[in-house]
């Protein structure tokens, strides 16, 4: 029900999104989801930046062929969802077929 959704959404609204109760209640569910997506994107960008600097600091101490990559860290912090994976597979297959590949 809508009351259950509001109860669950309030935690994110008042926490990470830092909304006030009157700001949250004025939002439509679509606006709320857009704010959440924006927050998640900002966090992913910040995590990527921190992963970059972590790699720089760690790779100084690691042997040449075992270097840590930003993507190694990002896969752990932000694993790909099933929907994202299916979308990427579909895009890959379309590009593959356009390049003349056959399955």
mmCIF file of C-alpha atoms in Angstrom, residues 23-88:
data_model
loop_
_atom_site.group_PDB
_atom_site.id
_atom_site.type_symbol
_atom_site.label_atom_id
_atom_site.label_comp_id
_atom_site.label_asym_id
_atom_site.label_seq_id
_atom_site.Cartn_x
_atom_site.Cartn_y
_atom_site.Cartn_z
ATOM 1 C CA UNK A 23 9.589 18.715 1.213
ATOM 2 C CA UNK A 24 9.138 14.945 1.111
ATOM 3 C CA UNK A 25 5.333 15.142 1.280
ATOM 4 C CA UNK A 26 5.229 17.611 -1.649
ATOM 5 C CA UNK A 27 7.121 15.215 -3.939
ATOM 6 C CA UNK A 28 5.391 12.835 -6.303
ATOM 7 C CA UNK A 29 6.714 9.245 -6.242
ATOM 8 C CA UNK A 30 8.393 9.853 -9.637
ATOM 9 C CA UNK A 31 10.171 12.958 -8.338
ATOM 10 C CA UNK A 32 11.290 11.012 -5.281
ATOM 11 C CA UNK A 33 12.718 8.205 -7.426
ATOM 12 C CA UNK A 34 14.578 10.749 -9.568
ATOM 13 C CA UNK A 35 16.121 12.254 -6.427
ATOM 14 C CA UNK A 36 17.165 8.777 -5.271
ATOM 15 C CA UNK A 37 18.693 7.999 -8.685
ATOM 16 C CA UNK A 38 20.594 11.287 -8.586
ATOM 17 C CA UNK A 39 21.886 10.494 -5.113
ATOM 18 C CA UNK A 40 22.994 7.005 -6.194
ATOM 19 C CA UNK A 41 24.794 8.475 -9.221
ATOM 20 C CA UNK A 42 26.603 11.027 -7.033
ATOM 21 C CA UNK A 43 27.673 8.251 -4.662
ATOM 22 C CA UNK A 44 28.932 6.109 -7.544
ATOM 23 C CA UNK A 45 30.943 9.037 -8.921
ATOM 24 C CA UNK A 46 32.429 9.698 -5.479
ATOM 25 C CA UNK A 47 33.220 5.989 -5.012
ATOM 26 C CA UNK A 48 34.957 5.909 -8.413
ATOM 27 C CA UNK A 49 37.040 8.934 -7.448
ATOM 28 C CA UNK A 50 38.055 7.353 -4.158
ATOM 29 C CA UNK A 51 38.786 4.029 -5.890
ATOM 30 C CA UNK A 52 41.084 5.867 -8.311
ATOM 31 C CA UNK A 53 43.144 7.376 -5.504
ATOM 32 C CA UNK A 54 43.142 4.067 -3.619
ATOM 33 C CA UNK A 55 44.608 2.382 -6.706
ATOM 34 C CA UNK A 56 47.284 5.044 -7.019
ATOM 35 C CA UNK A 57 48.314 4.604 -3.391
ATOM 36 C CA UNK A 58 48.236 0.803 -3.429
ATOM 37 C CA UNK A 59 49.828 0.138 -6.796
ATOM 38 C CA UNK A 60 53.078 1.693 -5.596
ATOM 39 C CA UNK A 61 53.449 -1.306 -3.280
ATOM 40 C CA UNK A 62 52.244 -4.073 -5.632
ATOM 41 C CA UNK A 63 54.283 -6.055 -8.168
ATOM 42 C CA UNK A 64 53.930 -4.971 -11.805
ATOM 43 C CA UNK A 65 51.551 -7.607 -13.165
ATOM 44 C CA UNK A 66 49.176 -7.682 -10.179
ATOM 45 C CA UNK A 67 48.126 -4.035 -10.208
ATOM 46 C CA UNK A 68 44.772 -3.078 -8.721
ATOM 47 C CA UNK A 69 42.316 -1.434 -11.140
ATOM 48 C CA UNK A 70 39.508 0.984 -10.407
ATOM 49 C CA UNK A 71 37.036 -1.471 -11.949
ATOM 50 C CA UNK A 72 38.146 -4.183 -9.501
ATOM 51 C CA UNK A 73 37.030 -1.960 -6.636
ATOM 52 C CA UNK A 74 33.894 -0.676 -8.355
ATOM 53 C CA UNK A 75 32.629 -4.209 -9.053
ATOM 54 C CA UNK A 76 32.663 -4.829 -5.311
ATOM 55 C CA UNK A 77 31.037 -1.516 -4.374
ATOM 56 C CA UNK A 78 28.416 -1.401 -7.142
ATOM 57 C CA UNK A 79 27.700 -4.864 -8.555
ATOM 58 C CA UNK A 80 25.729 -4.893 -11.794
ATOM 59 C CA UNK A 81 22.038 -5.688 -11.358
ATOM 60 C CA UNK A 82 20.357 -8.371 -13.447
ATOM 61 C CA UNK A 83 18.472 -5.705 -15.434
ATOM 62 C CA UNK A 84 21.685 -3.778 -16.143
ATOM 63 C CA UNK A 85 23.424 -6.957 -17.239
ATOM 64 C CA UNK A 86 20.605 -7.883 -19.628
ATOM 65 C CA UNK A 87 20.656 -4.361 -21.091
ATOM 66 C CA UNK A 88 24.427 -4.509 -21.620
#
